[in-house]
PDB file of C-alpha atoms in Angstrom:
ATOM      1  CA  MET A   1     176.984 159.293 241.524  1.00  0.00           C
ATOM      2  CA  LYS A   2     176.254 161.464 238.505  1.00  0.00           C
ATOM      3  CA  VAL A   3     172.662 162.671 238.156  1.00  0.00           C
ATOM      4  CA  ALA A   4     171.332 162.936 234.619  1.00  0.00           C
ATOM      5  CA  GLU A   5     169.935 166.195 233.335  1.00  0.00           C
ATOM      6  CA  PRO A   6     166.150 166.211 232.822  1.00  0.00           C
ATOM      7  CA  SER A   7     165.064 165.392 229.287  1.00  0.00           C
ATOM      8  CA  PRO A   8     163.106 167.983 227.271  1.00  0.00           C
ATOM      9  CA  GLY A   9     159.847 166.244 228.261  1.00  0.00           C
ATOM     10  CA  TYR A  10     160.368 167.146 231.926  1.00  0.00           C
ATOM     11  CA  LEU A  11     159.516 170.693 232.909  1.00  0.00           C
ATOM     12  CA  PHE A  12     159.808 172.648 236.117  1.00  0.00           C
ATOM     13  CA  GLY A  13     157.615 175.482 237.386  1.00  0.00           C
ATOM     14  CA  ARG A  14     154.272 176.705 236.061  1.00  0.00           C
ATOM     15  CA  VAL A  15     153.305 174.926 232.870  1.00  0.00           C
ATOM     16  CA  ALA A  16     149.898 175.468 231.292  1.00  0.00           C
ATOM     17  CA  GLY A  17     147.804 172.641 229.961  1.00  0.00           C
ATOM     18  CA  TYR A  18     145.890 169.701 231.344  1.00  0.00           C
ATOM     19  CA  LEU A  19     147.043 167.405 234.143  1.00  0.00           C
ATOM     20  CA  LEU A  20     145.176 164.165 233.490  1.00  0.00           C
ATOM     21  CA  ASP A  21     143.960 162.120 236.430  1.00  0.00           C
ATOM     22  CA  VAL A  22     144.993 158.475 236.523  1.00  0.00           C
ATOM     23  CA  ASN A  23     141.475 157.387 235.531  1.00  0.00           C
ATOM     24  CA  VAL A  24     141.759 159.381 232.277  1.00  0.00           C
ATOM     25  CA  TRP A  25     145.215 157.982 231.439  1.00  0.00           C
ATOM     26  CA  LEU A  26     143.911 154.457 232.089  1.00  0.00           C
ATOM     27  CA  ALA A  27     140.923 155.027 229.812  1.00  0.00           C
ATOM     28  CA  LEU A  28     143.240 156.324 227.075  1.00  0.00           C
ATOM     29  CA  ALA A  29     145.571 153.341 227.484  1.00  0.00           C
ATOM     30  CA  THR A  30     142.873 150.674 227.420  1.00  0.00           C
ATOM     31  CA  GLN A  31     140.519 150.300 224.469  1.00  0.00           C
ATOM     32  CA  SER A  32     138.235 148.048 226.503  1.00  0.00           C
ATOM     33  CA  HIS A  33     137.854 150.695 229.234  1.00  0.00           C
ATOM     34  CA  PRO A  34     134.213 151.881 229.434  1.00  0.00           C
ATOM     35  CA  HIS A  35     135.332 155.535 229.141  1.00  0.00           C
ATOM     36  CA  HIS A  36     137.898 155.033 226.358  1.00  0.00           C
ATOM     37  CA  ALA A  37     135.797 156.871 223.756  1.00  0.00           C
ATOM     38  CA  SER A  38     135.215 159.897 226.007  1.00  0.00           C
ATOM     39  CA  ALA A  39     138.884 160.076 226.944  1.00  0.00           C
ATOM     40  CA  THR A  40     139.919 159.776 223.297  1.00  0.00           C
ATOM     41  CA  GLN A  41     137.563 162.613 222.316  1.00  0.00           C
ATOM     42  CA  PHE A  42     139.162 164.807 224.982  1.00  0.00           C
ATOM     43  CA  TRP A  43     142.656 163.780 223.764  1.00  0.00           C
ATOM     44  CA  ILE A  44     141.796 164.755 220.180  1.00  0.00           C
ATOM     45  CA  ARG A  45     140.216 168.061 221.224  1.00  0.00           C
ATOM     46  CA  ALA A  46     143.190 168.998 223.416  1.00  0.00           C
ATOM     47  CA  GLN A  47     145.596 168.158 220.594  1.00  0.00           C
ATOM     48  CA  GLN A  48     143.582 170.253 218.114  1.00  0.00           C
ATOM     49  CA  GLU A  49     143.627 173.167 220.568  1.00  0.00           C
ATOM     50  CA  GLY A  50     147.400 172.870 220.947  1.00  0.00           C
ATOM     51  CA  GLN A  51     147.137 172.032 224.643  1.00  0.00           C
ATOM     52  CA  SER A  52     149.770 170.035 226.486  1.00  0.00           C
ATOM     53  CA  LEU A  53     148.675 166.939 228.391  1.00  0.00           C
ATOM     54  CA  TRP A  54     150.609 166.293 231.586  1.00  0.00           C
ATOM     55  CA  PHE A  55     151.589 163.438 233.819  1.00  0.00           C
ATOM     56  CA  ASN A  56     153.119 164.012 237.195  1.00  0.00           C
ATOM     57  CA  ARG A  57     154.963 161.300 239.084  1.00  0.00           C
ATOM     58  CA  VAL A  58     151.800 160.226 240.940  1.00  0.00           C
ATOM     59  CA  THR A  59     149.707 159.838 237.772  1.00  0.00           C
ATOM     60  CA  ALA A  60     152.555 158.159 235.877  1.00  0.00           C
ATOM     61  CA  LEU A  61     153.160 155.553 238.574  1.00  0.00           C
ATOM     62  CA  GLY A  62     149.418 155.194 239.143  1.00  0.00           C
ATOM     63  CA  LEU A  63     148.894 154.324 235.483  1.00  0.00           C
ATOM     64  CA  VAL A  64     151.702 151.766 235.498  1.00  0.00           C
ATOM     65  CA  ARG A  65     150.415 150.240 238.743  1.00  0.00           C
ATOM     66  CA  LEU A  66     146.842 149.917 237.436  1.00  0.00           C
ATOM     67  CA  LEU A  67     147.976 148.397 234.130  1.00  0.00           C
ATOM     68  CA  CYS A  68     149.734 145.686 236.174  1.00  0.00           C
ATOM     69  CA  LYS A  69     146.739 144.873 238.414  1.00  0.00           C
ATOM     70  CA  PRO A  70     144.733 141.796 237.365  1.00  0.00           C
ATOM     71  CA  ALA A  71     141.695 143.122 239.284  1.00  0.00           C
ATOM     72  CA  VAL A  72     141.684 146.198 237.031  1.00  0.00           C
ATOM     73  CA  MET A  73     142.922 144.799 233.725  1.00  0.00           C
ATOM     74  CA  GLY A  74     141.622 141.229 233.784  1.00  0.00           C
ATOM     75  CA  GLN A  75     143.048 139.276 230.852  1.00  0.00           C
ATOM     76  CA  ASN A  76     144.779 142.426 229.575  1.00  0.00           C
ATOM     77  CA  VAL A  77     147.010 142.737 232.639  1.00  0.00           C
ATOM     78  CA  GLN A  78     150.532 143.840 231.754  1.00  0.00           C
ATOM     79  CA  LYS A  79     153.961 143.150 233.138  1.00  0.00           C
ATOM     80  CA  THR A  80     155.753 146.139 234.619  1.00  0.00           C
ATOM     81  CA  ALA A  81     158.123 146.498 231.657  1.00  0.00           C
ATOM     82  CA  SER A  82     155.287 146.661 229.119  1.00  0.00           C
ATOM     83  CA  ALA A  83     153.290 149.077 231.306  1.00  0.00           C
ATOM     84  CA  LEU A  84     156.340 151.342 231.577  1.00  0.00           C
ATOM     85  CA  ALA A  85     156.807 151.105 227.799  1.00  0.00           C
ATOM     86  CA  LEU A  86     153.193 152.181 227.260  1.00  0.00           C
ATOM     87  CA  TYR A  87     153.748 155.156 229.580  1.00  0.00           C
ATOM     88  CA  LYS A  88     156.892 156.006 227.596  1.00  0.00           C
ATOM     89  CA  ARG A  89     154.904 155.880 224.330  1.00  0.00           C
ATOM     90  CA  PHE A  90     152.578 158.511 225.769  1.00  0.00           C
ATOM     91  CA  LEU A  91     155.618 160.675 226.615  1.00  0.00           C
ATOM     92  CA  ASP A  92     156.915 160.216 223.076  1.00  0.00           C
ATOM     93  CA  GLN A  93     153.965 162.304 221.860  1.00  0.00           C
ATOM     94  CA  SER A  94     155.092 165.907 221.391  1.00  0.00           C
ATOM     95  CA  PHE A  95     152.214 167.314 223.453  1.00  0.00           C
ATOM     96  CA  VAL A  96     152.513 164.901 226.414  1.00  0.00           C
ATOM     97  CA  ARG A  97     154.893 165.820 229.216  1.00  0.00           C
ATOM     98  CA  LEU A  98     155.911 164.962 232.763  1.00  0.00           C
ATOM     99  CA  ALA A  99     155.660 167.894 235.171  1.00  0.00           C
ATOM    100  CA  ILE A 100     157.924 168.113 238.180  1.00  0.00           C
ATOM    101  CA  GLU A 101     156.224 169.032 241.454  1.00  0.00           C
ATOM    102  CA  PRO A 102     155.963 172.790 241.811  1.00  0.00           C
ATOM    103  CA  PRO A 103     157.161 174.531 244.979  1.00  0.00           C
ATOM    104  CA  GLY A 104     154.578 174.939 247.707  1.00  0.00           C
ATOM    105  CA  VAL A 105     152.702 171.639 247.369  1.00  0.00           C
ATOM    106  CA  ASP A 106     153.704 170.356 250.810  1.00  0.00           C
ATOM    107  CA  GLN A 107     152.796 173.634 252.501  1.00  0.00           C
ATOM    108  CA  ALA A 108     149.417 173.824 250.737  1.00  0.00           C
ATOM    109  CA  LEU A 109     148.632 170.214 251.654  1.00  0.00           C
ATOM    110  CA  GLU A 110     149.563 170.857 255.301  1.00  0.00           C
ATOM    111  CA  GLU A 111     147.402 174.002 255.393  1.00  0.00           C
ATOM    112  CA  MET A 112     144.418 172.170 253.933  1.00  0.00           C
ATOM    113  CA  ALA A 113     144.848 169.316 256.393  1.00  0.00           C
ATOM    114  CA  ALA A 114     144.981 171.792 259.300  1.00  0.00           C
ATOM    115  CA  ASN A 115     141.924 173.750 258.148  1.00  0.00           C
ATOM    116  CA  GLU A 116     139.562 171.051 256.931  1.00  0.00           C
ATOM    117  CA  PHE A 117     138.970 167.362 257.369  1.00  0.00           C
ATOM    118  CA  ILE A 118     140.579 165.369 254.572  1.00  0.00           C
ATOM    119  CA  ASN A 119     139.644 161.711 254.452  1.00  0.00           C
ATOM    120  CA  SER A 120     142.713 159.534 253.909  1.00  0.00           C
ATOM    121  CA  ARG A 121     141.067 158.151 250.740  1.00  0.00           C
ATOM    122  CA  ASP A 122     140.995 161.698 249.348  1.00  0.00           C
ATOM    123  CA  LEU A 123     144.655 162.579 249.953  1.00  0.00           C
ATOM    124  CA  THR A 124     145.801 161.743 246.436  1.00  0.00           C
ATOM    125  CA  ASP A 125     142.895 163.676 244.925  1.00  0.00           C
ATOM    126  CA  VAL A 126     143.697 166.704 247.069  1.00  0.00           C
ATOM    127  CA  TYR A 127     147.384 166.392 246.160  1.00  0.00           C
ATOM    128  CA  LEU A 128     146.555 166.333 242.425  1.00  0.00           C
ATOM    129  CA  LEU A 129     144.278 169.370 242.762  1.00  0.00           C
ATOM    130  CA  ILE A 130     146.961 171.318 244.628  1.00  0.00           C
ATOM    131  CA  PHE A 131     149.618 170.215 242.134  1.00  0.00           C
ATOM    132  CA  ALA A 132     147.524 171.329 239.160  1.00  0.00           C
ATOM    133  CA  LYS A 133     146.678 174.689 240.706  1.00  0.00           C
ATOM    134  CA  LEU A 134     150.283 175.501 241.661  1.00  0.00           C
ATOM    135  CA  ALA A 135     151.594 174.285 238.284  1.00  0.00           C
ATOM    136  CA  GLY A 136     149.104 176.455 236.403  1.00  0.00           C
ATOM    137  CA  GLN A 137     147.317 173.409 235.001  1.00  0.00           C
ATOM    138  CA  THR A 138     143.722 172.236 234.874  1.00  0.00           C
ATOM    139  CA  LEU A 139     143.035 168.777 236.286  1.00  0.00           C
ATOM    140  CA  VAL A 140     140.998 166.523 233.985  1.00  0.00           C
ATOM    141  CA  THR A 141     139.043 163.648 235.531  1.00  0.00           C
ATOM    142  CA  PHE A 142     135.997 161.414 235.353  1.00  0.00           C
ATOM    143  CA  ASP A 143     135.647 161.738 239.155  1.00  0.00           C
ATOM    144  CA  ARG A 144     132.653 163.960 239.945  1.00  0.00           C
ATOM    145  CA  ALA A 145     133.573 164.356 243.614  1.00  0.00           C
ATOM    146  CA  MET A 146     137.084 165.475 242.727  1.00  0.00           C
ATOM    147  CA  ALA A 147     135.798 167.969 240.149  1.00  0.00           C
ATOM    148  CA  ALA A 148     133.251 169.343 242.626  1.00  0.00           C
ATOM    149  CA  ARG A 149     136.009 169.984 245.155  1.00  0.00           C
ATOM    150  CA  ALA A 150     137.689 172.555 242.848  1.00  0.00           C
ATOM    151  CA  PRO A 151     135.376 173.399 239.943  1.00  0.00           C
ATOM    152  CA  ASN A 152     137.533 176.323 238.768  1.00  0.00           C
ATOM    153  CA  HIS A 153     140.593 174.093 238.392  1.00  0.00           C
ATOM    154  CA  THR A 154     139.080 170.942 236.897  1.00  0.00           C
ATOM    155  CA  VAL A 155     137.472 169.624 233.752  1.00  0.00           C
ATOM    156  CA  LEU A 156     135.007 166.810 234.259  1.00  0.00           C
ATOM    157  CA  ILE A 157     134.802 164.448 231.288  1.00  0.00           C
ATOM    158  CA  HIS A 158     131.324 163.005 231.022  1.00  0.00           C
ATOM    159  CA  PRO A 159     131.448 159.331 230.071  1.00  0.00           C
TER     160      PRO A 159
END
């Protein structure tokens, strides 16, 4: 089996910019989302500042999954192929990229789990915070609890 080389939109190691939480990507993707305007303002500001906006595999798949959920999207629910195409359209933007997991994420997650109680509902949030920190990114979210957990590594968008 031959493995394809990563495309230019996929980068390894420390990559500055903003790692957007799934809730921000969903708001950007959905005009009817209550936070669409706030997310769009952040998008425009980041683009004007020359900042890269990042997916990682968790946020990419999370966006696709949510776009396909009737409970989230109602009448605007999408089929998997169209949700993947929307994700791809984001990646087609020159300042939007997919970051590959930086080294050390597993170890950092294990250390946090050993040293503090992490509720199972918070595991993905903790993973994203660790990912952003080790990748040299700032996590952008609407989630106040997530932002409070690591205020030096997050940007909270106010709806």
